[in-house]
CSV table of C-alpha atoms in Angstrom, one decimal:
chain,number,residue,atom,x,y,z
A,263,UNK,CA,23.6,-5.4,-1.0
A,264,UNK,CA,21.5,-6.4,-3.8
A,265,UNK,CA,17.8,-4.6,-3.9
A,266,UNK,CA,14.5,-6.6,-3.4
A,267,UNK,CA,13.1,-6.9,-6.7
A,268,UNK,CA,9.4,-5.5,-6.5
A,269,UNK,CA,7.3,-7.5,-9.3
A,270,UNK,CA,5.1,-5.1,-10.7
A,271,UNK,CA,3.6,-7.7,-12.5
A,272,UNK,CA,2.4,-10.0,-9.9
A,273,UNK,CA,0.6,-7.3,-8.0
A,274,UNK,CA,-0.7,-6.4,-11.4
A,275,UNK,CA,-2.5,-9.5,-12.2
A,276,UNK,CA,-3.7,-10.0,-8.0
A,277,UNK,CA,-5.2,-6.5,-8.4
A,278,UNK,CA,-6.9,-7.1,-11.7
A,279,UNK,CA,-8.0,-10.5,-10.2
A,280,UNK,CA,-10.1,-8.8,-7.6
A,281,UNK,CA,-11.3,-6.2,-9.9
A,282,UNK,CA,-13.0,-9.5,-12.2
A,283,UNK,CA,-14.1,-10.6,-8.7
A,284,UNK,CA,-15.3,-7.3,-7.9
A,285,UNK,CA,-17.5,-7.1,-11.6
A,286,UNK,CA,-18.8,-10.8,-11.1
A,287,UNK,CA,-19.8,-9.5,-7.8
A,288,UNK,CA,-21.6,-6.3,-8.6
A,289,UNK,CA,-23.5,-8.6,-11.4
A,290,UNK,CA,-24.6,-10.8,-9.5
A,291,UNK,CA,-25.9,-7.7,-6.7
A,292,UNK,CA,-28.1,-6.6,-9.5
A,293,UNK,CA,-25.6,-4.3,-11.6
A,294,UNK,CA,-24.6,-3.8,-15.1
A,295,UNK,CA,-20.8,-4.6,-16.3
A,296,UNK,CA,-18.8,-1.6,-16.1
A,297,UNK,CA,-18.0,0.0,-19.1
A,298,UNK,CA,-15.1,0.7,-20.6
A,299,UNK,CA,-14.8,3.5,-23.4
A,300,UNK,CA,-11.7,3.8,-24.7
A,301,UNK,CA,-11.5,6.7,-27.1
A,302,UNK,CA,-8.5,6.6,-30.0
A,303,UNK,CA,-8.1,9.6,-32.4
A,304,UNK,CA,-5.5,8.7,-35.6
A,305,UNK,CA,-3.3,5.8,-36.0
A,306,UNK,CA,-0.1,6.1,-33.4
A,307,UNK,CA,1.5,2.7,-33.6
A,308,UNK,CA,2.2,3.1,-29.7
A,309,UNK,CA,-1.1,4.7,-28.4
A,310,UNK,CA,-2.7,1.7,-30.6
A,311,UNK,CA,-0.6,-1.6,-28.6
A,312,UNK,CA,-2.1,0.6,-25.5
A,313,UNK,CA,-5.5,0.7,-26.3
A,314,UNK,CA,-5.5,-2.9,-27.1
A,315,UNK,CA,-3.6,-3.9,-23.6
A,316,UNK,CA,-6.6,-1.7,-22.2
A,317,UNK,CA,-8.9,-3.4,-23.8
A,318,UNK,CA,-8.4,-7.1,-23.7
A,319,UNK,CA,-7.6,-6.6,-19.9
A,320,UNK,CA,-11.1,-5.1,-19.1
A,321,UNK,CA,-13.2,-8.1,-21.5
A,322,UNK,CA,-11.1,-10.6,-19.2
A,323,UNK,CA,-12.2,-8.4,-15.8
A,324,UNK,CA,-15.9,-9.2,-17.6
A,325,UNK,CA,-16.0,-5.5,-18.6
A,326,UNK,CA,-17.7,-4.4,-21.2
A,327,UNK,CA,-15.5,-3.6,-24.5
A,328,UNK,CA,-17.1,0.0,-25.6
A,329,UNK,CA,-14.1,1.5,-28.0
A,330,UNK,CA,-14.6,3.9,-30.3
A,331,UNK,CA,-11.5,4.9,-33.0
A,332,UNK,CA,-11.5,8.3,-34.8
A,333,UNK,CA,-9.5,9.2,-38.3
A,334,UNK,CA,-6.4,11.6,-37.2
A,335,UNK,CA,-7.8,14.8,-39.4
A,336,UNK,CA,-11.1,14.3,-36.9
A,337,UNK,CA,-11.6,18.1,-35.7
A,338,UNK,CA,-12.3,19.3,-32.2
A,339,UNK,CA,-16.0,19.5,-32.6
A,340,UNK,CA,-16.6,15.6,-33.4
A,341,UNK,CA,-14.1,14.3,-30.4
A,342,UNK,CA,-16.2,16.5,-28.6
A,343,UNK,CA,-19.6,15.4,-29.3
A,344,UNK,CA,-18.4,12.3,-29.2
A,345,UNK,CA,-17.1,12.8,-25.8
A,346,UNK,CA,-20.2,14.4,-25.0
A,347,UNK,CA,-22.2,11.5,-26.5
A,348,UNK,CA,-19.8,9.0,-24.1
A,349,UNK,CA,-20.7,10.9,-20.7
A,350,UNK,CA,-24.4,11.2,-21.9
A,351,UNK,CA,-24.6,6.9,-22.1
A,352,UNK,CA,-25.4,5.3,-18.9
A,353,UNK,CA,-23.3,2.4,-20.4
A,354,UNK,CA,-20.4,3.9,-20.3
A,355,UNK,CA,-18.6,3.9,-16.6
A,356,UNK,CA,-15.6,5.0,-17.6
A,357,UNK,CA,-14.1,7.6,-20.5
A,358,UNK,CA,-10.4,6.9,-21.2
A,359,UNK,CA,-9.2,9.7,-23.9
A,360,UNK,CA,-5.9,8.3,-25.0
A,361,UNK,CA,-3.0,10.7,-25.2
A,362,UNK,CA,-1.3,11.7,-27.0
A,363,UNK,CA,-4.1,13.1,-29.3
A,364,UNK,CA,-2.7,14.5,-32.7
A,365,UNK,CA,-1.3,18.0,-32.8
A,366,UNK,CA,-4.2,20.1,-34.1
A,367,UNK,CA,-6.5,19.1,-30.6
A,368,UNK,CA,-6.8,20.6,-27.7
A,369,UNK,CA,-6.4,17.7,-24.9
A,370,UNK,CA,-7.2,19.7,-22.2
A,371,UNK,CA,-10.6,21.3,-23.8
A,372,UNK,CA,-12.1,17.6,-24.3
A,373,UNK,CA,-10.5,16.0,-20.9
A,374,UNK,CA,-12.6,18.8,-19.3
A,375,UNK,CA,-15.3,17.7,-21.1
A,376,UNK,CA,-15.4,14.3,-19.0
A,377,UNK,CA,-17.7,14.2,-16.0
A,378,UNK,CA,-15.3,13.8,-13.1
A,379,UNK,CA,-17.3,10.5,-12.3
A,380,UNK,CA,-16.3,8.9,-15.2
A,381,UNK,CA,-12.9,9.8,-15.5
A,382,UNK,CA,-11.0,6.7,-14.7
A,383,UNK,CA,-7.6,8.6,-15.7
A,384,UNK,CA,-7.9,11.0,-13.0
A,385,UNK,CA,-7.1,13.5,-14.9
A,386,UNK,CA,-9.9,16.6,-14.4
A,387,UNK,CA,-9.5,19.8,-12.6
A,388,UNK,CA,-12.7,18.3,-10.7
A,389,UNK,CA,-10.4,15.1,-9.8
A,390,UNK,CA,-7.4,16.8,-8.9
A,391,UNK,CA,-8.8,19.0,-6.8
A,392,UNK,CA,-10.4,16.1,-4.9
A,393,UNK,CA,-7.1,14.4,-4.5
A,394,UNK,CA,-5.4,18.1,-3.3
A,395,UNK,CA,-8.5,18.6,-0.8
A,396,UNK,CA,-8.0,14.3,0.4
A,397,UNK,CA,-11.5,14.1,-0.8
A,398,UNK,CA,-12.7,10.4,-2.6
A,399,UNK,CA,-12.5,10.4,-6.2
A,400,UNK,CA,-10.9,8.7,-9.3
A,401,UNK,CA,-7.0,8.9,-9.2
A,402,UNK,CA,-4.5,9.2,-11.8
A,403,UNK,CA,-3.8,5.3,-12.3
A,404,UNK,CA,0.1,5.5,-12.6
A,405,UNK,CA,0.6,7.1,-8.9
A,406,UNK,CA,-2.5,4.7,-7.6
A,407,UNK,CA,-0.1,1.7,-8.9
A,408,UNK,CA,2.7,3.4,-7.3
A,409,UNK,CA,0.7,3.3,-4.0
A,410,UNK,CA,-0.3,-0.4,-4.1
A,411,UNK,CA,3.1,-1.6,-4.9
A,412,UNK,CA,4.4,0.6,-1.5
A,413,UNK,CA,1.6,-1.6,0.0
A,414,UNK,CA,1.9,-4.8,-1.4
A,415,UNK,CA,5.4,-4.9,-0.3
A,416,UNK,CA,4.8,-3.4,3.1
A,417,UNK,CA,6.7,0.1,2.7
A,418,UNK,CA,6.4,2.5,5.7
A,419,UNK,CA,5.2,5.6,4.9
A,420,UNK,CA,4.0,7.2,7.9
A,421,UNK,CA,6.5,9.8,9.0
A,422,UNK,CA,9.1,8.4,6.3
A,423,UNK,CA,11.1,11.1,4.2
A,424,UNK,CA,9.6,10.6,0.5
A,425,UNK,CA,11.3,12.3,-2.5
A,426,UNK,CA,9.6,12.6,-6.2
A,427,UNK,CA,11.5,13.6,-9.3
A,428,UNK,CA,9.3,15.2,-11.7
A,429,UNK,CA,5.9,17.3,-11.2
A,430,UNK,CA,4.0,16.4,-14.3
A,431,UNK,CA,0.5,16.7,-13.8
A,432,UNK,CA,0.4,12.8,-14.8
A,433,UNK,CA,2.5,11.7,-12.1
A,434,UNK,CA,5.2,13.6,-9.9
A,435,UNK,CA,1.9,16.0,-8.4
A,436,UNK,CA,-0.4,13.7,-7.9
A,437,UNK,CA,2.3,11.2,-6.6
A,438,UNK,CA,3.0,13.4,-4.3
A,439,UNK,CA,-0.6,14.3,-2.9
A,440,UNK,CA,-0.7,10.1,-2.3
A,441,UNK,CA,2.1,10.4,-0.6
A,442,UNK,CA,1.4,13.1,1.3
A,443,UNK,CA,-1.8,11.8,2.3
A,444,UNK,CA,-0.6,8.7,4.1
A,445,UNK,CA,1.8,11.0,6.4
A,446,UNK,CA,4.5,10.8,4.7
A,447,UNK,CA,7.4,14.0,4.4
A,448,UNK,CA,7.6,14.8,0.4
A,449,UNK,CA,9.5,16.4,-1.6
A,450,UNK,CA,9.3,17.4,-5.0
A,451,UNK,CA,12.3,17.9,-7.4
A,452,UNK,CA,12.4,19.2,-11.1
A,453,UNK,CA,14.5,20.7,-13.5
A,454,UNK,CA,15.6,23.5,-11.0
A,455,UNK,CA,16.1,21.4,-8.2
A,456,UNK,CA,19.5,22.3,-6.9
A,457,UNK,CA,22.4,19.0,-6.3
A,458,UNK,CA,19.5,16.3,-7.1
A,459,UNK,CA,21.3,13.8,-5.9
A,460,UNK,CA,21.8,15.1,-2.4
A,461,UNK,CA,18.5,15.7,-2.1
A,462,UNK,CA,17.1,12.0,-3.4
A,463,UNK,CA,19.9,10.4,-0.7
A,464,UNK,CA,17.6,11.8,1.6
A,465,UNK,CA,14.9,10.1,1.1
A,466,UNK,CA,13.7,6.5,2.4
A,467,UNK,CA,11.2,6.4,-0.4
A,468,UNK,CA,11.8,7.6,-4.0
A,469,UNK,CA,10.0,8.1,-7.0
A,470,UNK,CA,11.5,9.0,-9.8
A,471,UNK,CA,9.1,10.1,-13.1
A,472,UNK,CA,11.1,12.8,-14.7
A,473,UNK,CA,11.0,11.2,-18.3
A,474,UNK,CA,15.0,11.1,-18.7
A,475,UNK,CA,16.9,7.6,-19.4
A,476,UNK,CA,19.2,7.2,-16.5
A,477,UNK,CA,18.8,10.2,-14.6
A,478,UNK,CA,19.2,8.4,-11.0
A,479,UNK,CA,22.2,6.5,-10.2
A,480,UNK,CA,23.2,4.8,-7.2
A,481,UNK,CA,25.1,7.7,-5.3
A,482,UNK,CA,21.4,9.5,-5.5
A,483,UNK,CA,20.2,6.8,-3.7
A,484,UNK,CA,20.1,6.4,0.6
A,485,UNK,CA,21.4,3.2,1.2
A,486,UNK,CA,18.5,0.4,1.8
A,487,UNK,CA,15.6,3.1,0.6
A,488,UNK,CA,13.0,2.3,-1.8
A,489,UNK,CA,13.2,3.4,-5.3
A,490,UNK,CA,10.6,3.1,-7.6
A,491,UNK,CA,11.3,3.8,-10.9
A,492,UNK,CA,8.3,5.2,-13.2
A,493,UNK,CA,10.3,6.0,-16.8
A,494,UNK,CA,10.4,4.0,-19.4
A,495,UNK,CA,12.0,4.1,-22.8
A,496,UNK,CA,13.9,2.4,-25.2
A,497,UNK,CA,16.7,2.2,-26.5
A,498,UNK,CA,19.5,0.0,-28.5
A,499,UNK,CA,19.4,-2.6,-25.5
A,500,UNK,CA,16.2,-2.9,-25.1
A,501,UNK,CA,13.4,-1.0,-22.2
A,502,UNK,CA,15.0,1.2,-19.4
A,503,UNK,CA,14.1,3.5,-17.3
A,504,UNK,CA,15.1,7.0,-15.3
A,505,UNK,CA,17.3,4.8,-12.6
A,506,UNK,CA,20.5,3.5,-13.6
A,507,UNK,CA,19.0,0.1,-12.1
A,508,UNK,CA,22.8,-1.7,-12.6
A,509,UNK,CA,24.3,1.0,-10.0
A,510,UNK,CA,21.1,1.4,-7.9
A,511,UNK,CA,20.4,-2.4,-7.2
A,512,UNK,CA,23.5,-2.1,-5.0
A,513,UNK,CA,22.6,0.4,-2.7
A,514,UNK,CA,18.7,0.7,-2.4
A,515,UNK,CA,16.6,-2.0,-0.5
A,516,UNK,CA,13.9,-2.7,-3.0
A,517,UNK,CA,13.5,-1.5,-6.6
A,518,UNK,CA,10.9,-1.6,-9.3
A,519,UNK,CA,12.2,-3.3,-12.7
A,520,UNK,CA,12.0,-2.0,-16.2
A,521,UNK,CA,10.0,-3.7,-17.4
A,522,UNK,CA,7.8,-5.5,-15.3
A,523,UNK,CA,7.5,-2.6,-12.3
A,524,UNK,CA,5.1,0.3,-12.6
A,525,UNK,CA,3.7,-0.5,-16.0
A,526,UNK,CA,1.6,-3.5,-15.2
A,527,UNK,CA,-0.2,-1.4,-12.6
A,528,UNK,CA,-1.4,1.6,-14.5
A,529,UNK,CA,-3.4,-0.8,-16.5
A,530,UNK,CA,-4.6,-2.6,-13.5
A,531,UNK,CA,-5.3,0.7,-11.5
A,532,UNK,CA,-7.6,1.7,-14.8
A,533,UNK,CA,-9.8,-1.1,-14.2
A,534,UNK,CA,-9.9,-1.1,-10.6
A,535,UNK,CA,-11.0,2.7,-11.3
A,536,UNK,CA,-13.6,1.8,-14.0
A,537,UNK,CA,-15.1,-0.5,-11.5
A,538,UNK,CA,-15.2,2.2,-8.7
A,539,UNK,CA,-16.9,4.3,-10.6
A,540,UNK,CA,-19.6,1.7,-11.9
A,541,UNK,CA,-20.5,0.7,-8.6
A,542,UNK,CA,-20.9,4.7,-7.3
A,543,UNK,CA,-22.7,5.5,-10.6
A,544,UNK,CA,-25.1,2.2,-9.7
A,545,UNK,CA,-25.5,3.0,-6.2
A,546,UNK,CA,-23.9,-0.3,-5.3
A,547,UNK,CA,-21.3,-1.6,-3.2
A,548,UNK,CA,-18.5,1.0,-3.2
């Protein structure tokens, strides 16, 4: 058996497609662009090719472009106001704080700081608990990419056994809220989790985000179940992730890539977000 590749990608660029459909749309209804502030604090090489990917997406969804870049000595009281400032502007739909912010701030003080309605990361206490209670709001774009790719390929959830490994408040808990919210059996594994990989061959559906290369191999891994594979990190031969993909292309039935799987999507889930939230702050459409 060799696992269905699920392109990442492709879904990635249909979804951000019909977000630029979705911003031409509210336009023309009367609207304003959505836009998007992305907020960087210092000069991490990584957190910069991010911010850049964010932001030429959103100009090609027709978003508007509304960065703003602090030094890395910038002290809690100025990203504050100038979070602050952000959730004052009616221009601004969305606040995107990218993390990780330099050692000396406190990233949960100024995430609180964004009005739930305009935080297209899905990252508040106010957000979360939405997502616990199965209430709308803005969800954490990684585990909403995770969800459209399950779609996209016509995954059954209802009643299916569905495993996560990791509980970060980024993805394994609110991965497993999604999951739990379209009927599906979940469990959640960690660092104490007990024989791992008897309790991943359980499940049909499997989502590993535990942040370590290669953590998943193919005897952890139910014969034709789903496997998507959130990690990613590299190394001497290139990008991998927190499957073994070589060993668990053989026994799953489908299987995100590294790259080219989940990665595409978070970005695309950040606009689909940002537009949400323009068209509830404007009282139109959604």
């Amino acid at each position: 058996m060799t696992a269905r590749v699920i392109d990442g990608t492709a879904v990635a660029r249909r979804v951000r497609a019909d977000v630029g459909r979705g911003v031409a749309e509210l336009v023309a209804a009367g609207g304003v662009a959505p836009g998007l502030a992305t907020v960087l604090i210092g000069e991490d090489p990584a957190s910069e090719v991010y911010v850049r990917n964010k932001r030429r997406l959103s100009v090609e969804a027709g978003m508007q472009d509304l960065h703003r870049h602090l030094p890395a000595d910038a002290d809690q009281a100025t990203v504050a106001a100038l979070v602050d400032e952000l959730a004052a502007d009616p221009a601004v739909s969305g606040i995107l704080l990218q993390l990780p912010l330099p050692e000396h701030l406190d990233s949960d003080a100024l995430i609180a700081r964004i009005p739930a309605a305009k935080d297209v990361d899905g990252l508040t206490t106010a957000n979360a608990g939405l997502l616990a209670q199965g209430r709308p709001g803005l969800r954490p774009c990684t585990p909403a990419g995770v969800m459209a790719l399950l779609d996209e390929y016509e995954v059954p959830l209802s009643g299916a056994e569905a495993v996560v490994v990791g509980r970060s408040v980024l993805v394994g808990k609110p991965m497993a809220q999604l999951l739990l919210a379209r009927n599906a059996t979940v469990t959640v594994c960690h660092s104490r989790t007990r024989d791992l990989a008897e309790v991943c061959r359980r499940a049909d559906v499997l989502v590993v985000a535990a942040g370590i290369p290669g953590l998943v191999g193919g005897d952890a891994v139910r014969p034709g179940a789903t496997v998507v594979d959130v990690g990613i990190h590299r190394g001497e031969d290139g990008l991998r992730g927190d499957v073994d993909s070589a060993a668990v292309a053989e026994v799953a039935g489908a299987l995100t890539p590294v790259p080219g799987g989940v990665g595409p999507m978070t970005i695309a889930m950040l606009l689909a977000n940002t537009l949400t939230a323009a068209r509830v702050q404007q009282g139109i459409g959604d």
